[in-house]
Short mmCIF file of C-alpha atoms and ligand atoms in Angstrom, two decimals:
data_model
loop_
_atom_site.label_atom_id
_atom_site.label_comp_id
_atom_site.label_asym_id
_atom_site.label_seq_id
_atom_site.Cartn_x
_atom_site.Cartn_y
_atom_site.Cartn_z
CA MET A 1 0.83 -0.04 -0.31
CA LYS A 2 1.44 3.47 -1.23
CA LYS A 3 1.37 6.34 1.66
CA ALA A 4 1.28 9.63 1.12
CA PHE A 5 2.17 11.89 4.14
CA VAL A 6 0.41 15.74 4.01
CA LYS A 7 1.54 18.52 6.29
CA SER A 8 -0.48 21.71 6.54
CA TYR A 9 0.34 25.01 8.16
CA GLY A 10 -0.83 27.86 8.39
CA CYS A 11 -5.20 29.33 7.75
CA GLN A 12 -8.04 27.05 7.58
CA MET A 13 -8.40 27.03 4.30
CA ASN A 14 -5.38 25.34 3.53
CA VAL A 15 -6.04 22.64 5.82
CA TYR A 16 -9.62 22.27 4.79
CA ASP A 17 -7.19 22.19 0.75
CA ALA A 18 -4.94 19.43 2.74
CA ALA A 19 -7.37 17.01 2.96
CA ARG A 20 -8.61 17.06 -0.54
CA MET A 21 -5.17 16.80 -1.53
CA VAL A 22 -5.28 14.52 0.81
CA ASP A 23 -9.37 12.92 -1.11
CA LEU A 24 -7.22 12.45 -4.29
CA LEU A 25 -4.43 10.77 -3.36
CA GLY A 26 -7.04 7.72 -1.74
CA ARG A 27 -8.64 8.35 -4.91
CA GLU A 28 -4.84 7.05 -6.28
CA GLY A 29 -4.74 4.42 -3.32
CA PHE A 30 -2.75 5.72 -1.16
CA THR A 31 -3.30 5.61 2.71
CA GLU A 32 -2.38 8.93 4.48
CA THR A 33 0.03 7.99 6.75
CA ALA A 34 0.97 10.66 10.39
CA VAL A 35 4.66 9.16 10.38
CA MET A 36 6.77 11.03 7.44
CA GLU A 37 9.54 8.44 7.29
CA GLU A 38 6.94 5.70 5.87
CA ALA A 39 6.06 8.37 3.05
CA ASP A 40 5.87 7.25 -0.61
CA VAL A 41 4.65 11.38 -0.94
CA VAL A 42 4.97 13.98 1.10
CA VAL A 43 2.74 17.27 0.62
CA LEU A 44 3.97 20.43 2.44
CA ASN A 45 0.86 21.75 1.79
CA THR A 46 2.69 25.97 2.69
CA CYS A 47 1.31 29.33 4.32
CA HIS A 48 2.89 32.57 3.24
CA ILE A 49 1.24 34.92 5.18
CA ARG A 50 3.96 34.77 8.56
CA GLU A 51 7.51 36.32 8.70
CA LYS A 52 10.59 34.31 6.69
CA ALA A 53 7.49 31.36 5.86
CA ALA A 54 9.21 31.00 2.49
CA GLU A 55 12.74 30.54 4.05
CA LYS A 56 10.91 27.46 7.16
CA VAL A 57 9.93 25.66 3.87
CA TYR A 58 13.04 26.13 2.34
CA SER A 59 14.16 24.54 6.43
CA GLU A 60 11.31 21.72 6.38
CA LEU A 61 12.99 21.20 3.25
CA GLY A 62 16.69 20.04 4.15
CA ARG A 63 15.32 17.78 6.67
CA VAL A 64 13.13 16.10 4.05
CA ARG A 65 15.47 15.84 1.47
CA ASP A 66 17.83 13.97 3.99
CA LEU A 67 15.04 11.49 4.49
CA LYS A 68 14.31 10.88 1.22
CA GLY A 69 18.49 10.09 0.49
CA GLU A 70 18.03 7.73 3.41
CA ARG A 71 14.52 5.99 1.88
CA ALA A 72 15.79 5.29 -1.37
CA GLU A 73 18.91 4.22 0.32
CA ALA A 74 16.64 1.63 1.61
CA GLY A 75 15.66 1.29 -1.91
CA ARG A 76 12.10 3.54 -1.02
CA GLU A 77 11.09 6.46 -3.85
CA THR A 78 9.75 9.58 -2.27
CA THR A 79 7.83 12.19 -3.91
CA ILE A 80 8.43 14.69 -2.38
CA VAL A 81 5.13 18.18 -2.97
CA VAL A 82 5.46 21.46 -1.82
CA ALA A 83 1.60 23.17 -2.46
CA GLY A 84 0.46 25.73 -0.93
CA CYS A 85 0.40 30.04 -0.54
CA VAL A 86 4.46 29.52 -1.16
CA ALA A 87 4.43 27.56 -3.42
CA GLN A 88 2.86 29.45 -5.36
CA ALA A 89 4.32 33.04 -5.29
CA GLU A 90 8.31 30.91 -5.28
CA GLY A 91 7.22 29.00 -7.74
CA ARG A 92 9.95 27.28 -10.25
CA GLU A 93 12.60 29.15 -7.60
CA ILE A 94 11.88 26.29 -5.27
CA ILE A 95 12.84 23.82 -7.63
CA HIS A 96 16.08 25.41 -7.86
CA ARG A 97 16.51 26.54 -4.21
CA ALA A 98 16.27 22.39 -3.37
CA PRO A 99 16.75 19.93 -5.81
CA SER A 100 15.17 16.82 -4.64
CA VAL A 101 11.98 18.78 -4.49
CA ASP A 102 10.09 16.60 -7.59
CA VAL A 103 6.53 18.50 -7.66
CA VAL A 104 5.65 22.30 -6.71
CA VAL A 105 1.64 23.18 -7.22
CA GLY A 106 -0.34 26.29 -6.50
CA PRO A 107 -3.72 26.75 -4.39
CA GLN A 108 -5.83 27.22 -7.12
CA SER A 109 -4.24 23.42 -9.08
CA TYR A 110 -3.91 21.02 -6.52
CA HIS A 111 -7.23 18.84 -8.87
CA ARG A 112 -4.41 18.05 -11.01
CA LEU A 113 -1.94 16.64 -8.55
CA PRO A 114 -2.61 12.76 -9.85
CA ASP A 115 -1.37 13.82 -12.99
CA LEU A 116 1.29 15.96 -11.47
CA LEU A 117 2.83 12.69 -9.67
CA ARG A 118 2.66 10.28 -13.16
CA ARG A 119 4.59 13.53 -14.92
CA ALA A 120 7.50 14.21 -12.54
CA ARG A 121 8.41 10.36 -12.93
CA GLU A 122 9.53 12.31 -15.76
CA GLY A 123 11.30 15.08 -14.58
CA LYS A 124 10.15 18.39 -12.76
CA VAL A 125 6.70 19.56 -12.58
CA VAL A 126 5.45 22.97 -11.63
CA ASP A 127 2.32 24.26 -11.85
CA THR A 128 1.12 27.40 -10.24
CA GLU A 129 -1.61 28.11 -13.35
CA PHE A 130 -5.06 30.12 -11.75
CA PRO A 131 -6.70 27.33 -14.65
CA ILE A 132 -10.66 28.39 -15.85
CA ASP A 133 -12.19 25.05 -15.01
CA ASP A 134 -13.74 24.63 -11.78
CA LYS A 135 -11.71 22.77 -9.17
CA PHE A 136 -13.68 21.92 -6.86
CA ASP A 137 -15.35 19.18 -9.48
CA HIS A 138 -12.68 17.48 -10.06
CA LEU A 139 -12.17 16.64 -6.53
CA PRO A 140 -13.45 13.50 -4.90
CA PRO A 141 -15.89 13.84 -2.41
CA ARG A 142 -14.64 14.56 1.24
CA ARG A 143 -14.26 11.00 3.50
CA VAL A 144 -14.16 10.87 7.10
CA LEU A 145 -15.39 13.34 8.78
CA GLY A 146 -15.94 14.68 11.89
CA ALA A 147 -18.78 16.44 13.83
CA SER A 148 -17.42 19.34 12.77
CA ALA A 149 -16.07 20.34 8.86
CA PHE A 150 -14.76 22.90 6.99
CA LEU A 151 -16.45 23.70 3.39
CA THR A 152 -14.81 26.73 1.18
CA VAL A 153 -16.96 28.51 -0.63
CA GLN A 154 -14.56 31.35 -1.64
CA GLU A 155 -11.40 31.70 -2.41
CA GLY A 156 -9.40 34.59 -3.22
CA CYS A 157 -9.52 38.34 -2.33
CA ASP A 158 -10.01 41.85 -4.17
CA LYS A 159 -8.96 43.88 -0.75
CA PHE A 160 -5.65 44.68 -1.60
CA CYS A 161 -4.49 45.91 1.82
CA ALA A 162 -0.43 46.55 1.55
CA PHE A 163 0.47 44.09 3.71
CA CYS A 164 -0.88 41.11 2.83
CA VAL A 165 0.01 38.78 0.15
CA VAL A 166 -3.17 37.03 -0.30
CA PRO A 167 -4.66 38.62 -3.23
CA TYR A 168 -0.67 37.94 -5.14
CA THR A 169 -1.04 33.58 -3.55
CA ARG A 170 -4.88 33.33 -4.15
CA GLY A 171 -5.50 35.66 -7.45
CA ALA A 172 -8.96 37.39 -7.01
CA GLU A 173 -12.30 36.63 -5.15
CA VAL A 174 -13.47 33.52 -6.74
CA SER A 175 -17.15 32.28 -4.75
CA ARG A 176 -18.44 28.84 -5.88
CA PRO A 177 -22.19 28.08 -6.82
CA VAL A 178 -25.20 28.06 -4.51
CA ASP A 179 -26.01 24.00 -5.54
CA LYS A 180 -22.60 23.26 -5.29
CA ILE A 181 -21.48 24.18 -2.30
CA LEU A 182 -25.78 22.84 -0.90
CA ALA A 183 -24.17 19.69 -2.02
CA GLU A 184 -20.75 19.32 -0.45
CA ALA A 185 -22.84 20.53 2.93
CA GLU A 186 -25.55 18.09 2.06
CA ARG A 187 -22.29 15.13 2.14
CA LEU A 188 -20.91 16.64 5.08
CA ALA A 189 -24.00 15.97 6.85
CA ALA A 190 -24.78 12.47 5.84
CA GLY A 191 -20.80 11.49 6.71
CA GLY A 192 -21.86 13.09 10.52
CA ALA A 193 -21.57 16.94 10.28
CA ARG A 194 -23.29 18.72 12.59
CA GLU A 195 -21.20 21.93 11.77
CA LEU A 196 -20.39 23.47 9.19
CA THR A 197 -18.22 26.60 8.91
CA LEU A 198 -18.13 27.87 5.80
CA ILE A 199 -14.26 29.82 4.45
CA GLY A 200 -12.75 31.94 2.34
CA GLN A 201 -10.48 34.39 2.76
CA ASN A 202 -12.55 36.50 2.66
CA VAL A 203 -15.80 35.37 3.23
CA ASN A 204 -18.41 37.82 3.65
CA ALA A 205 -18.31 39.32 -0.18
CA PHE A 206 -19.49 35.29 -1.16
CA HIS A 207 -21.73 36.45 -3.63
CA GLY A 208 -21.83 33.10 -5.83
CA GLU A 209 -24.87 31.64 -8.05
CA GLY A 210 -27.89 30.43 -7.10
CA PRO A 211 -29.88 28.03 -8.72
CA ASP A 212 -32.49 30.75 -9.45
CA GLY A 213 -30.00 32.33 -11.37
CA ALA A 214 -29.87 35.25 -8.65
CA THR A 215 -26.15 36.16 -7.11
CA TRP A 216 -26.85 35.09 -3.38
CA SER A 217 -25.38 36.55 -0.42
CA LEU A 218 -23.30 34.99 2.47
CA GLY A 219 -26.48 35.56 4.38
CA ARG A 220 -28.90 33.89 2.07
CA LEU A 221 -26.66 30.71 2.31
CA LEU A 222 -26.48 30.57 5.91
CA ARG A 223 -30.28 30.47 6.20
CA ARG A 224 -30.34 27.75 3.16
CA LEU A 225 -27.90 25.86 5.23
CA ALA A 226 -29.71 26.05 8.50
CA GLU A 227 -32.49 23.57 6.53
CA VAL A 228 -29.82 21.05 5.80
CA PRO A 229 -30.85 17.72 7.78
CA GLY A 230 -28.88 17.23 10.27
CA ILE A 231 -26.44 20.58 10.61
CA ALA A 232 -26.94 22.60 14.15
CA ARG A 233 -24.90 24.60 13.27
CA LEU A 234 -22.99 27.22 11.10
CA ARG A 235 -19.88 29.28 11.46
CA TYR A 236 -18.01 31.55 8.83
CA THR A 237 -14.57 33.06 8.34
CA THR A 238 -12.29 35.44 7.85
CA SER A 239 -14.00 38.40 7.17
CA HIS A 240 -13.62 42.09 6.10
CA PRO A 241 -15.52 45.52 7.66
CA ARG A 242 -16.30 46.78 5.14
CA ASP A 243 -18.82 43.45 3.47
CA MET A 244 -20.69 43.06 6.03
CA ASP A 245 -23.62 43.42 4.97
CA ASP A 246 -27.39 44.14 6.86
CA ASP A 247 -28.91 40.67 5.30
CA LEU A 248 -25.43 39.16 7.15
CA ILE A 249 -26.16 41.14 10.40
CA ALA A 250 -29.02 40.19 10.48
CA ALA A 251 -28.78 36.23 10.01
CA HIS A 252 -26.96 36.37 13.19
CA ARG A 253 -30.98 37.35 14.51
CA ASP A 254 -32.91 35.26 12.95
CA CYS A 255 -31.14 32.23 12.02
CA PRO A 256 -30.79 29.89 15.77
CA ALA A 257 -28.06 28.29 13.39
CA VAL A 258 -25.81 30.94 13.06
CA MET A 259 -22.82 30.71 16.01
CA PRO A 260 -22.92 34.09 18.75
CA TYR A 261 -19.27 34.85 17.12
CA LEU A 262 -17.71 36.53 14.50
CA HIS A 263 -14.10 37.09 13.29
CA LEU A 264 -13.34 40.55 12.30
CA PRO A 265 -9.65 41.74 11.89
CA VAL A 266 -9.62 45.17 12.10
CA GLN A 267 -5.61 45.55 12.45
CA SER A 268 -5.40 49.01 13.80
CA GLY A 269 -7.18 51.13 15.45
CA SER A 270 -5.86 54.13 14.25
CA ASP A 271 -7.45 55.35 11.13
CA ARG A 272 -4.20 57.07 10.21
CA ILE A 273 -2.75 53.77 9.63
CA LEU A 274 -5.99 52.08 8.66
CA ALA A 275 -5.69 54.59 5.58
CA ALA A 276 -2.28 53.79 4.76
CA MET A 277 -2.55 49.64 5.13
CA ASN A 278 -5.61 50.11 2.83
CA ARG A 279 -8.20 48.69 4.67
CA LYS A 280 -10.89 50.52 3.46
CA HIS A 281 -12.35 51.27 7.08
CA ASP A 282 -11.78 53.82 9.64
CA ALA A 283 -12.30 52.50 13.66
CA ASP A 284 -14.91 54.94 14.38
CA THR A 285 -16.74 52.63 11.10
CA TYR A 286 -15.80 49.18 13.30
CA ARG A 287 -17.14 50.64 15.94
CA ARG A 288 -20.77 51.53 14.92
CA LEU A 289 -20.86 48.66 12.90
CA ILE A 290 -19.70 46.50 16.07
CA ASP A 291 -22.70 48.08 17.58
CA ARG A 292 -25.07 46.95 15.40
CA ILE A 293 -24.25 43.62 14.87
CA ARG A 294 -24.33 43.04 18.60
CA ALA A 295 -28.20 44.87 18.59
CA ALA A 296 -29.03 41.76 16.65
CA ARG A 297 -27.22 39.31 18.60
CA PRO A 298 -26.28 40.48 22.18
CA ASP A 299 -24.27 38.17 22.96
CA ILE A 300 -22.29 37.63 20.30
CA ALA A 301 -18.55 36.58 21.29
CA LEU A 302 -15.82 38.65 18.75
CA SER A 303 -12.53 38.07 17.77
CA SER A 304 -9.89 39.81 15.67
CA ASP A 305 -6.19 40.26 13.96
CA PHE A 306 -4.01 42.79 15.32
CA ILE A 307 -1.21 44.07 13.77
CA VAL A 308 1.91 46.39 15.43
CA GLY A 309 4.44 48.88 13.95
CA PHE A 310 2.79 48.27 10.77
CA PRO A 311 5.71 51.29 8.95
CA GLY A 312 4.82 54.96 9.72
CA GLU A 313 2.67 54.05 13.02
CA THR A 314 3.35 56.27 16.07
CA ASP A 315 3.10 55.71 19.86
CA ALA A 316 -0.21 57.48 19.22
CA ASP A 317 -1.34 55.13 16.58
CA HIS A 318 -0.69 52.63 18.66
CA ALA A 319 -2.48 54.45 21.96
CA GLU A 320 -5.83 54.06 19.55
CA THR A 321 -5.43 50.36 19.18
CA LEU A 322 -5.61 50.05 22.41
CA ARG A 323 -8.41 52.72 22.45
CA LEU A 324 -10.82 50.42 20.29
CA VAL A 325 -9.94 46.79 22.00
CA ALA A 326 -11.03 48.62 25.07
CA ASP A 327 -14.16 50.42 23.55
CA VAL A 328 -14.94 46.52 21.49
CA GLY A 329 -14.29 44.07 24.33
CA PHE A 330 -12.85 40.78 22.75
CA SER A 331 -13.73 37.48 23.57
CA SER A 332 -10.61 36.09 21.54
CA ALA A 333 -7.69 37.16 18.94
CA PHE A 334 -4.43 36.62 17.22
CA SER A 335 -1.65 39.91 17.56
CA PHE A 336 1.33 40.07 15.27
CA LYS A 337 4.44 41.73 14.74
CA TYR A 338 3.90 43.64 11.34
CA SER A 339 6.84 42.13 9.16
CA PRO A 340 6.75 43.06 4.82
CA ARG A 341 6.31 40.14 2.04
CA PRO A 342 8.00 40.84 -0.51
CA GLY A 343 5.79 42.12 -3.72
CA THR A 344 3.04 43.82 -1.32
CA PRO A 345 3.07 47.89 -1.29
CA ALA A 346 3.59 48.21 2.08
CA ALA A 347 7.34 45.97 1.90
CA GLU A 348 8.73 49.24 -0.16
CA SER A 349 7.95 51.59 2.83
CA GLU A 350 11.18 53.25 4.26
CA ASP A 351 9.78 54.54 7.60
CA ALA A 352 9.93 51.54 9.36
CA VAL A 353 9.65 50.71 13.21
CA PRO A 354 12.60 49.25 15.21
CA GLU A 355 12.60 45.98 16.14
CA ALA A 356 11.98 46.41 19.74
CA VAL A 357 9.32 49.05 20.01
CA LYS A 358 7.19 46.64 18.13
CA ARG A 359 7.75 43.73 20.42
CA GLU A 360 6.86 46.42 23.27
CA ARG A 361 3.48 47.09 21.43
CA LEU A 362 2.96 43.26 20.97
CA ALA A 363 3.11 42.79 24.42
CA GLU A 364 1.21 45.31 25.60
CA LEU A 365 -1.90 44.10 23.03
CA GLN A 366 -1.37 41.26 23.78
CA ALA A 367 -1.66 42.04 27.38
CA LEU A 368 -4.49 44.01 27.03
CA LEU A 369 -6.28 41.43 24.64
CA ASP A 370 -5.68 38.17 27.33
CA ALA A 371 -7.32 40.40 30.26
CA GLN A 372 -10.45 40.26 28.19
CA THR A 373 -10.00 36.30 27.06
CA LYS A 374 -9.38 35.12 30.78
CA ALA A 375 -12.96 38.42 31.54
CA PHE A 376 -14.88 37.06 29.11
CA ASN A 377 -13.84 32.72 29.64
CA ARG A 378 -14.95 34.03 33.38
CA ALA A 379 -18.08 35.81 32.44
CA SER A 380 -19.19 31.94 31.35
CA ILE A 381 -18.63 30.39 34.31
CA GLY A 382 -22.10 29.05 36.25
CA ARG A 383 -24.08 29.12 32.58
CA VAL A 384 -26.01 26.57 30.87
CA VAL A 385 -24.47 26.28 26.97
CA ASP A 386 -24.61 24.22 24.64
CA VAL A 387 -21.37 21.84 23.13
CA LEU A 388 -20.48 20.40 20.00
CA ILE A 389 -18.52 17.15 22.01
CA GLU A 390 -15.85 16.10 18.52
CA LYS A 391 -13.60 14.63 20.17
CA ALA A 392 -12.13 12.37 22.81
CA GLY A 393 -10.64 14.64 25.52
CA ARG A 394 -7.44 15.45 26.90
CA HIS A 395 -7.85 12.50 29.50
CA PRO A 396 -9.36 9.18 29.91
CA GLY A 397 -13.19 8.90 30.35
CA GLN A 398 -12.85 13.02 29.11
CA VAL A 399 -14.66 14.00 25.83
CA ALA A 400 -13.78 17.64 23.79
CA GLY A 401 -15.99 20.20 22.12
CA LYS A 402 -16.70 24.21 21.55
CA SER A 403 -19.27 26.37 22.97
CA PRO A 404 -21.66 28.74 20.93
CA TYR A 405 -19.24 31.50 21.43
CA LEU A 406 -16.31 29.14 20.36
CA GLN A 407 -14.61 27.79 23.57
CA ALA A 408 -13.47 24.82 24.13
CA VAL A 409 -15.16 22.75 26.47
CA GLN A 410 -14.09 19.50 28.28
CA ILE A 411 -16.32 17.29 30.42
CA GLU A 412 -16.82 14.32 31.66
CA ALA A 413 -19.09 11.98 29.15
CA ASP A 414 -18.94 8.65 27.65
CA ALA A 415 -17.55 8.90 23.68
CA ALA A 416 -20.45 7.74 22.80
CA VAL A 417 -21.43 12.22 23.35
CA ILE A 418 -19.58 12.46 20.28
CA GLY A 419 -21.47 14.55 17.29
CA THR A 420 -23.92 15.32 19.52
CA VAL A 421 -24.56 18.88 20.74
CA LEU A 422 -25.18 19.14 25.02
CA PRO A 423 -26.15 21.58 27.03
CA VAL A 424 -23.40 21.75 29.79
CA ARG A 425 -23.09 23.76 32.95
CA LEU A 426 -19.26 25.71 33.19
CA THR A 427 -18.12 25.58 35.82
CA ARG A 428 -14.07 25.98 35.53
CA ALA A 429 -11.85 28.26 33.39
CA GLY A 430 -8.68 26.47 33.22
CA SER A 431 -5.62 28.02 30.53
CA ASN A 432 -6.72 26.70 27.64
CA SER A 433 -10.00 25.22 27.70
CA LEU A 434 -13.34 25.47 29.82
CA PHE A 435 -14.55 22.25 32.19
CA GLY A 436 -17.89 21.62 32.14
CA GLU A 437 -20.43 19.28 33.38
CA ARG A 438 -23.78 17.91 31.26
CA ALA A 439 -26.93 20.22 32.47
CA GLU A 440 -30.44 19.48 32.21
CA ALA A 441 -31.50 22.38 28.81
CA ALA A 442 -29.98 24.95 28.19
CA PRO A 443 -31.53 28.02 27.84
CA ALA A 444 -33.13 29.15 24.43
CA ALA A 445 -30.33 32.76 24.39
CA ALA A 446 -27.80 29.96 23.55
CA ALA A 447 -29.18 27.80 21.37
N1 5AD B 1 2.75 41.17 8.73
C1 5AD B 1 1.93 41.25 9.69
N2 5AD B 1 0.82 40.16 10.48
C2 5AD B 1 -0.06 40.02 8.79
N3 5AD B 1 -0.92 39.59 8.65
C3 5AD B 1 -0.93 39.63 7.73
N4 5AD B 1 0.14 40.54 6.94
C4 5AD B 1 0.99 40.40 7.31
C5 5AD B 1 2.45 41.17 7.35
N5 5AD B 1 3.55 41.14 6.21
C6 5AD B 1 -1.78 39.14 9.11
C7 5AD B 1 -3.21 39.93 9.43
C8 5AD B 1 -3.77 38.92 8.76
C9 5AD B 1 -3.72 37.81 10.00
C10 5AD B 1 -4.35 36.72 9.23
O1 5AD B 1 -2.25 38.12 9.51
O2 5AD B 1 -3.43 40.35 10.69
O3 5AD B 1 -5.05 39.18 9.22
FE1 SF4 B 2 -5.55 40.17 3.19
FE2 SF4 B 2 -7.36 40.07 4.21
FE3 SF4 B 2 -6.35 41.74 3.51
FE4 SF4 B 2 -7.75 40.31 1.81
S1 SF4 B 2 -8.51 41.45 3.48
S2 SF4 B 2 -6.22 41.60 0.97
S3 SF4 B 2 -6.84 38.63 2.82
S4 SF4 B 2 -5.43 41.16 5.12
#
């Protein structure tokens, strides 16, 4: 039996793509292995968003090359595939710098992987095209599934934030047709999925063609997906503030399946920096938007992304970011030091913020955000919430799942409850998850 090892880095989109590559390789007779040493095909599904992403891939490739050498000595071939956004950005350069790599394939053409593997027997293969045919039409049905599944509804981004590589690596924004999404959702539900997280680089810009010929918004899509038998919960990520329309906000109010959680990156609280970032919104627009979302769904948990030390950021700009965080109140957040990405407009800027200042600002911001997360979790203690049980817990006799607010929750229960939604009384907050016990019934508000 041939074996494939697929390692994924970065965002949920990459997790999804990696799973689909496993499906594809499965159709070709490969079984997945978690042990790289025993793999006939090694796929690194790379991410370009973090600092020195390409350098990290090259150093990982050094290790994979050594492994390929050891396997060759034992008479076994290994095909090395670099997929994902670094593959897209670096292209043939990867083969030059890491000649042990056999296939370089971008995120828009990985459905051709079986063919690329065949061609790789003859020589190196690079495919970083943006083909016009629909990648999703060429992927086999989804295989083993859990209670919570990702579903790609949209890819690419037209926003061109000055710091971001996504519009270059993932390309222009494209939405999948509604009937294809529904068919995938139905298959996922039939396979046991209770929760779907709709993913896309700019998911709330979704504008897919509906079965009625009209263009559907994300709000409309969510309402329709809520009718799929078996689907109890819907989430979506990642959204842009400019694309949070009234219909989507209303879905949070009217549609119980749409979970009270929203990841809505703001990046900065300073209007000057937001303009320099080409974010297309200012801080007060974001505040007012949050007010409207909270008016529709008062208990919604909010999450965000922040960048500190964008070129030209002053202490006053940073203070504005802290003020915005204090005003809004987030249940969780991701924050990063700015670092230039080659090819993006901000990488050309000359007024870089010194590393020590970035570090200080990040520590200050993270202290505030951490305190908000802890306060949010503490406020949940004593409440009864519905938990979707997804997997076995850390210890025997425990199972783990998520609250509606995307908090990790552990309870004592038999593994038979995996895949169900249970009312849980939250009793204690640990450092990474909450603990609770089965309760009678959840209040309607936390459905
Ligand atoms: N520097 C630092 N952080 C970045 N992000 C994207 N590009 C950069 C960069 N050049 C962050 C943004 C984005 C998240 C996924 O990664 O906050 O929302
Ligand atoms: Fe990148 Fe998001 Fe901005 Fe698009 S909206 S350019 S994906 S940060």
